[in-house]
GROMACS .gro file of C-alpha atoms in nm:
model
  321
    1UNK     CA    1   3.116   0.728  -1.070
    2UNK     CA    2   2.934   0.570  -0.762
    3UNK     CA    3   2.572   0.526  -0.715
    4UNK     CA    4   2.411   0.866  -0.560
    5UNK     CA    5   2.672   1.130  -0.775
    6UNK     CA    6   2.584   1.294  -1.122
    7UNK     CA    7   2.805   1.541  -1.301
    8UNK     CA    8   2.571   1.814  -1.293
    9UNK     CA    9   2.205   1.941  -1.249
   10UNK     CA   10   1.968   1.677  -1.188
   11UNK     CA   11   1.610   1.867  -1.203
   12UNK     CA   12   1.567   1.955  -1.559
   13UNK     CA   13   1.272   1.712  -1.705
   14UNK     CA   14   1.243   1.769  -2.066
   15UNK     CA   15   0.950   1.555  -2.080
   16UNK     CA   16   0.603   1.686  -2.219
   17UNK     CA   17   0.404   1.453  -1.970
   18UNK     CA   18   0.492   1.375  -1.660
   19UNK     CA   19   0.312   1.185  -1.351
   20UNK     CA   20   0.362   1.435  -1.116
   21UNK     CA   21   0.076   1.643  -0.973
   22UNK     CA   22   0.071   1.959  -0.781
   23UNK     CA   23   0.305   1.986  -0.485
   24UNK     CA   24   0.177   2.017  -0.155
   25UNK     CA   25   0.363   2.201   0.128
   26UNK     CA   26   0.225   2.033   0.469
   27UNK     CA   27   0.118   2.198   0.774
   28UNK     CA   28  -0.050   2.119   1.087
   29UNK     CA   29  -0.346   2.329   1.022
   30UNK     CA   30  -0.338   2.154   0.673
   31UNK     CA   31  -0.318   1.832   0.796
   32UNK     CA   32  -0.607   1.858   1.028
   33UNK     CA   33  -0.824   1.988   0.759
   34UNK     CA   34  -0.729   1.687   0.517
   35UNK     CA   35  -0.812   1.454   0.813
   36UNK     CA   36  -1.122   1.609   0.907
   37UNK     CA   37  -1.229   1.607   0.491
   38UNK     CA   38  -1.100   1.218   0.459
   39UNK     CA   39  -1.350   1.142   0.742
   40UNK     CA   40  -1.653   1.328   0.597
   41UNK     CA   41  -1.612   1.189   0.288
   42UNK     CA   42  -1.590   0.823   0.431
   43UNK     CA   43  -1.912   0.919   0.594
   44UNK     CA   44  -2.102   1.040   0.287
   45UNK     CA   45  -2.030   0.686   0.132
   46UNK     CA   46  -1.686   0.828  -0.079
   47UNK     CA   47  -1.394   0.626  -0.050
   48UNK     CA   48  -1.207   0.515   0.261
   49UNK     CA   49  -0.871   0.728   0.343
   50UNK     CA   50  -0.722   0.364   0.389
   51UNK     CA   51  -0.776   0.267   0.043
   52UNK     CA   52  -0.516   0.329  -0.263
   53UNK     CA   53  -0.617   0.683  -0.363
   54UNK     CA   54  -0.738   0.707  -0.711
   55UNK     CA   55  -0.759   0.998  -0.939
   56UNK     CA   56  -1.147   0.986  -1.011
   57UNK     CA   57  -1.339   0.689  -0.973
   58UNK     CA   58  -1.206   0.347  -0.918
   59UNK     CA   59  -1.189   0.192  -1.288
   60UNK     CA   60  -1.451  -0.105  -1.356
   61UNK     CA   61  -1.366  -0.413  -1.472
   62UNK     CA   62  -1.388  -0.509  -1.821
   63UNK     CA   63  -1.664  -0.828  -1.918
   64UNK     CA   64  -1.529  -1.150  -1.871
   65UNK     CA   65  -1.198  -1.093  -1.677
   66UNK     CA   66  -0.990  -1.367  -1.571
   67UNK     CA   67  -1.038  -1.509  -1.205
   68UNK     CA   68  -0.677  -1.361  -1.097
   69UNK     CA   69  -0.775  -0.998  -1.259
   70UNK     CA   70  -1.085  -1.024  -1.085
   71UNK     CA   71  -0.970  -1.100  -0.751
   72UNK     CA   72  -0.678  -0.862  -0.784
   73UNK     CA   73  -0.906  -0.583  -0.938
   74UNK     CA   74  -1.141  -0.632  -0.583
   75UNK     CA   75  -0.801  -0.602  -0.371
   76UNK     CA   76  -0.641  -0.314  -0.505
   77UNK     CA   77  -0.973  -0.068  -0.526
   78UNK     CA   78  -1.184  -0.213  -0.245
   79UNK     CA   79  -0.935  -0.341   0.004
   80UNK     CA   80  -0.714  -0.195   0.315
   81UNK     CA   81  -0.554  -0.483   0.395
   82UNK     CA   82  -0.206  -0.573   0.268
   83UNK     CA   83  -0.220  -0.898   0.326
   84UNK     CA   84  -0.476  -0.982   0.100
   85UNK     CA   85  -0.259  -0.844  -0.200
   86UNK     CA   86   0.030  -1.073  -0.053
   87UNK     CA   87  -0.235  -1.359  -0.033
   88UNK     CA   88  -0.283  -1.323  -0.378
   89UNK     CA   89   0.054  -1.275  -0.511
   90UNK     CA   90   0.140  -1.623  -0.384
   91UNK     CA   91  -0.171  -1.777  -0.512
   92UNK     CA   92  -0.109  -1.643  -0.871
   93UNK     CA   93   0.282  -1.633  -0.892
   94UNK     CA   94   0.247  -1.452  -1.274
   95UNK     CA   95   0.117  -1.163  -1.040
   96UNK     CA   96   0.344  -1.177  -0.753
   97UNK     CA   97   0.544  -0.896  -0.836
   98UNK     CA   98   0.242  -0.707  -0.918
   99UNK     CA   99   0.051  -0.793  -0.616
  100UNK     CA  100   0.395  -0.727  -0.347
  101UNK     CA  101   0.403  -0.361  -0.539
  102UNK     CA  102   0.047  -0.278  -0.456
  103UNK     CA  103   0.061  -0.400  -0.100
  104UNK     CA  104   0.390  -0.207  -0.049
  105UNK     CA  105   0.193   0.123  -0.182
  106UNK     CA  106  -0.086   0.050   0.025
  107UNK     CA  107   0.163  -0.005   0.329
  108UNK     CA  108   0.328   0.309   0.233
  109UNK     CA  109  -0.018   0.531   0.258
  110UNK     CA  110  -0.091   0.364   0.597
  111UNK     CA  111   0.216   0.468   0.739
  112UNK     CA  112   0.411   0.149   0.776
  113UNK     CA  113   0.734   0.220   0.607
  114UNK     CA  114   0.949  -0.045   0.724
  115UNK     CA  115   0.695  -0.319   0.572
  116UNK     CA  116   0.608  -0.126   0.259
  117UNK     CA  117   1.028  -0.107   0.187
  118UNK     CA  118   1.023  -0.460   0.195
  119UNK     CA  119   0.738  -0.532  -0.008
  120UNK     CA  120   0.839  -0.290  -0.243
  121UNK     CA  121   1.165  -0.428  -0.320
  122UNK     CA  122   1.024  -0.775  -0.304
  123UNK     CA  123   0.786  -0.653  -0.578
  124UNK     CA  124   1.052  -0.514  -0.792
  125UNK     CA  125   1.265  -0.789  -0.809
  126UNK     CA  126   0.969  -1.033  -0.934
  127UNK     CA  127   0.883  -1.062  -1.260
  128UNK     CA  128   0.512  -1.038  -1.389
  129UNK     CA  129   0.348  -1.256  -1.674
  130UNK     CA  130   0.199  -1.075  -1.974
  131UNK     CA  131  -0.189  -1.062  -1.784
  132UNK     CA  132  -0.046  -0.888  -1.468
  133UNK     CA  133   0.145  -0.618  -1.714
  134UNK     CA  134  -0.193  -0.579  -1.926
  135UNK     CA  135  -0.365  -0.528  -1.611
  136UNK     CA  136  -0.134  -0.280  -1.481
  137UNK     CA  137  -0.157  -0.076  -1.803
  138UNK     CA  138  -0.520  -0.110  -1.811
  139UNK     CA  139  -0.667  -0.017  -1.463
  140UNK     CA  140  -0.395   0.125  -1.222
  141UNK     CA  141  -0.297   0.446  -1.454
  142UNK     CA  142  -0.500   0.662  -1.236
  143UNK     CA  143  -0.400   0.503  -0.888
  144UNK     CA  144  -0.229   0.790  -0.712
  145UNK     CA  145   0.059   0.781  -0.461
  146UNK     CA  146   0.151   1.089  -0.242
  147UNK     CA  147   0.507   1.069  -0.137
  148UNK     CA  148   0.674   1.297   0.102
  149UNK     CA  149   0.977   1.404  -0.101
  150UNK     CA  150   1.162   1.607   0.158
  151UNK     CA  151   1.036   1.744   0.513
  152UNK     CA  152   0.677   1.874   0.458
  153UNK     CA  153   0.655   1.851   0.061
  154UNK     CA  154   0.428   1.615  -0.050
  155UNK     CA  155   0.364   1.502  -0.451
  156UNK     CA  156   0.078   1.305  -0.594
  157UNK     CA  157   0.256   1.027  -0.831
  158UNK     CA  158   0.026   0.845  -1.063
  159UNK     CA  159   0.130   0.485  -1.105
  160UNK     CA  160   0.493   0.446  -1.289
  161UNK     CA  161   0.825   0.359  -1.205
  162UNK     CA  162   0.849   0.693  -1.038
  163UNK     CA  163   0.584   0.673  -0.798
  164UNK     CA  164   0.714   0.338  -0.677
  165UNK     CA  165   1.086   0.394  -0.646
  166UNK     CA  166   1.011   0.759  -0.483
  167UNK     CA  167   0.784   0.568  -0.229
  168UNK     CA  168   1.045   0.303  -0.191
  169UNK     CA  169   1.304   0.575  -0.112
  170UNK     CA  170   1.050   0.750   0.136
  171UNK     CA  171   1.020   0.422   0.303
  172UNK     CA  172   1.376   0.337   0.365
  173UNK     CA  173   1.477   0.714   0.457
  174UNK     CA  174   1.186   0.733   0.719
  175UNK     CA  175   1.352   0.388   0.891
  176UNK     CA  176   1.696   0.562   0.887
  177UNK     CA  177   1.819   0.355   0.553
  178UNK     CA  178   2.006   0.703   0.387
  179UNK     CA  179   2.243   0.503   0.209
  180UNK     CA  180   1.992   0.271   0.020
  181UNK     CA  181   1.720   0.555   0.001
  182UNK     CA  182   2.011   0.762  -0.217
  183UNK     CA  183   2.064   0.481  -0.409
  184UNK     CA  184   1.692   0.400  -0.489
  185UNK     CA  185   1.592   0.753  -0.614
  186UNK     CA  186   1.940   0.801  -0.796
  187UNK     CA  187   1.820   0.570  -1.081
  188UNK     CA  188   1.529   0.791  -1.155
  189UNK     CA  189   1.542   1.034  -1.486
  190UNK     CA  190   1.584   1.425  -1.395
  191UNK     CA  191   1.288   1.593  -1.237
  192UNK     CA  192   1.201   1.822  -0.980
  193UNK     CA  193   1.046   1.576  -0.715
  194UNK     CA  194   1.360   1.293  -0.784
  195UNK     CA  195   1.592   1.589  -0.717
  196UNK     CA  196   1.424   1.742  -0.406
  197UNK     CA  197   1.407   1.361  -0.270
  198UNK     CA  198   1.751   1.280  -0.375
  199UNK     CA  199   1.911   1.636  -0.217
  200UNK     CA  200   1.697   1.595   0.117
  201UNK     CA  201   1.888   1.259   0.175
  202UNK     CA  202   2.253   1.365   0.077
  203UNK     CA  203   2.193   1.694   0.280
  204UNK     CA  204   2.110   1.474   0.575
  205UNK     CA  205   2.399   1.255   0.483
  206UNK     CA  206   2.642   1.559   0.486
  207UNK     CA  207   2.716   1.535   0.102
  208UNK     CA  208   2.683   1.929   0.079
  209UNK     CA  209   2.918   1.951  -0.213
  210UNK     CA  210   2.724   1.712  -0.419
  211UNK     CA  211   2.386   1.940  -0.354
  212UNK     CA  212   2.541   2.245  -0.427
  213UNK     CA  213   2.654   2.080  -0.812
  214UNK     CA  214   2.290   1.887  -0.863
  215UNK     CA  215   2.102   2.240  -0.778
  216UNK     CA  216   2.363   2.485  -0.992
  217UNK     CA  217   2.151   2.711  -1.207
  218UNK     CA  218   1.808   2.667  -1.039
  219UNK     CA  219   1.540   2.918  -1.036
  220UNK     CA  220   1.252   2.959  -0.839
  221UNK     CA  221   0.958   2.836  -1.066
  222UNK     CA  222   0.757   2.687  -0.832
  223UNK     CA  223   0.718   2.551  -0.446
  224UNK     CA  224   0.939   2.236  -0.546
  225UNK     CA  225   1.223   2.473  -0.687
  226UNK     CA  226   1.165   2.704  -0.363
  227UNK     CA  227   1.206   2.398  -0.175
  228UNK     CA  228   1.540   2.275  -0.347
  229UNK     CA  229   1.680   2.625  -0.319
  230UNK     CA  230   1.631   2.622   0.034
  231UNK     CA  231   1.857   2.305   0.081
  232UNK     CA  232   2.098   2.435  -0.171
  233UNK     CA  233   2.123   2.732   0.076
  234UNK     CA  234   2.157   2.559   0.359
  235UNK     CA  235   2.429   2.291   0.212
  236UNK     CA  236   2.607   2.620   0.081
  237UNK     CA  237   2.598   2.778   0.469
  238UNK     CA  238   2.767   2.467   0.588
  239UNK     CA  239   3.019   2.475   0.336
  240UNK     CA  240   3.107   2.839   0.441
  241UNK     CA  241   2.961   3.005   0.096
  242UNK     CA  242   2.731   3.217   0.263
  243UNK     CA  243   2.744   3.481  -0.038
  244UNK     CA  244   2.618   3.213  -0.222
  245UNK     CA  245   2.374   3.074   0.021
  246UNK     CA  246   2.231   3.427   0.045
  247UNK     CA  247   2.169   3.443  -0.329
  248UNK     CA  248   2.019   3.111  -0.307
  249UNK     CA  249   1.762   3.260  -0.042
  250UNK     CA  250   1.707   3.570  -0.242
  251UNK     CA  251   1.583   3.377  -0.562
  252UNK     CA  252   1.339   3.187  -0.292
  253UNK     CA  253   1.232   3.506  -0.195
  254UNK     CA  254   1.184   3.681  -0.528
  255UNK     CA  255   0.876   3.494  -0.664
  256UNK     CA  256   0.574   3.649  -0.449
  257UNK     CA  257   0.383   3.323  -0.524
  258UNK     CA  258   0.612   3.082  -0.304
  259UNK     CA  259   0.436   2.945  -0.025
  260UNK     CA  260   0.441   3.143   0.265
  261UNK     CA  261   0.594   2.831   0.509
  262UNK     CA  262   0.891   2.846   0.244
  263UNK     CA  263   0.931   3.223   0.253
  264UNK     CA  264   0.912   3.186   0.652
  265UNK     CA  265   1.185   2.922   0.650
  266UNK     CA  266   1.391   3.125   0.370
  267UNK     CA  267   1.380   3.447   0.585
  268UNK     CA  268   1.462   3.239   0.893
  269UNK     CA  269   1.757   3.094   0.721
  270UNK     CA  270   1.848   3.449   0.600
  271UNK     CA  271   1.877   3.553   0.970
  272UNK     CA  272   2.079   3.285   1.049
  273UNK     CA  273   2.363   3.386   0.790
  274UNK     CA  274   2.326   3.765   0.914
  275UNK     CA  275   2.406   3.586   1.241
  276UNK     CA  276   2.689   3.381   1.106
  277UNK     CA  277   2.852   3.697   0.940
  278UNK     CA  278   2.856   3.882   1.275
  279UNK     CA  279   2.976   3.623   1.501
  280UNK     CA  280   3.316   3.571   1.237
  281UNK     CA  281   3.334   3.944   1.209
  282UNK     CA  282   3.360   3.947   1.623
  283UNK     CA  283   3.576   3.651   1.602
  284UNK     CA  284   3.833   3.828   1.390
  285UNK     CA  285   3.838   4.154   1.510
  286UNK     CA  286   3.742   4.158   1.901
  287UNK     CA  287   3.823   3.784   2.026
  288UNK     CA  288   4.116   3.616   1.846
  289UNK     CA  289   4.315   3.937   1.798
  290UNK     CA  290   4.230   4.134   2.099
  291UNK     CA  291   4.464   4.066   2.410
  292UNK     CA  292   4.262   3.974   2.733
  293UNK     CA  293   4.154   4.257   2.955
  294UNK     CA  294   4.391   4.157   3.253
  295UNK     CA  295   4.694   4.122   3.033
  296UNK     CA  296   4.626   4.496   2.952
  297UNK     CA  297   4.649   4.573   3.274
  298UNK     CA  298   4.967   4.441   3.367
  299UNK     CA  299   5.118   4.611   3.060
  300UNK     CA  300   4.985   4.978   3.187
  301UNK     CA  301   5.085   4.898   3.506
  302UNK     CA  302   5.471   4.799   3.372
  303UNK     CA  303   5.511   5.089   3.146
  304UNK     CA  304   5.375   5.349   3.379
  305UNK     CA  305   5.644   5.187   3.664
  306UNK     CA  306   5.900   5.219   3.393
  307UNK     CA  307   5.815   5.600   3.344
  308UNK     CA  308   5.857   5.655   3.710
  309UNK     CA  309   6.200   5.506   3.692
  310UNK     CA  310   6.293   5.725   3.420
  311UNK     CA  311   6.159   6.037   3.576
  312UNK     CA  312   6.382   5.937   3.906
  313UNK     CA  313   6.686   5.872   3.677
  314UNK     CA  314   6.689   6.198   3.521
  315UNK     CA  315   6.543   6.432   3.732
  316UNK     CA  316   6.569   6.259   4.055
  317UNK     CA  317   6.923   6.334   4.107
  318UNK     CA  318   6.904   6.676   4.018
  319UNK     CA  319   6.662   6.747   4.277
  320UNK     CA  320   6.849   6.562   4.516
  321UNK     CA  321   7.140   6.816   4.439
   0.00000   0.00000   0.00000
């Protein structure tokens, strides 16, 4: 089985604890509010929006840290320039993999997706020594990466393998490398965020049958499920399975607390399905099997002429006699 393919649903997460926070459906109003809130927080002495996000205050260094640990800690929590982390990776080769990953996450947050993809891939292929791994487990567990797993759907993810791979997949998707993005997210364990990211890329690649298989049996339990059901409905519509697409949209609308933006998308898609059904009915009954109007007129004239000829043949001669 090739990368990006799975034999069944990919959204069932059986873990008790996951690194994912509550998803957010982005809208222009919310983006504006978040931007103003970030500026206000920075003005009041809070963390700058250009820094790596942290759940709570930044962790303090323990006593007697090593020189590398102290420098990486400062560059991670109090620095907005990825180049500083890159320089530390070169200065401390045993920390290079971690430094490249952190630099990639910082570039991802700042919207530099091409550079983020390069740094994250380089970090994932570079080994760390034990000191770097201990630093990551001791100080980075509350670092939060916000990843847009699908259009307008953003999920906060604590520092983990899933945070790095989802950020890499998003960066690759934003730079048009869809096949690589699909292969990257295919390695992750089953979860709703990973499934949504994977199906979004597959839908963009036109792999509608795979989206249909991966989302089989999905119910609308939260907004991530609703967004995934929308993708399922659109794939089914492109496959011509309008009845199944309509059922998926009905499931999106079933839960009253589904985000209004997602409900609006479901209503729009349902209207498009009705339009498709109407067009198909017209095509079959009126357009394809209905003779052109000009041909109908010719046939009527010809039939009328034949009737006149028959009349003349039967009765015209009697009238003449």
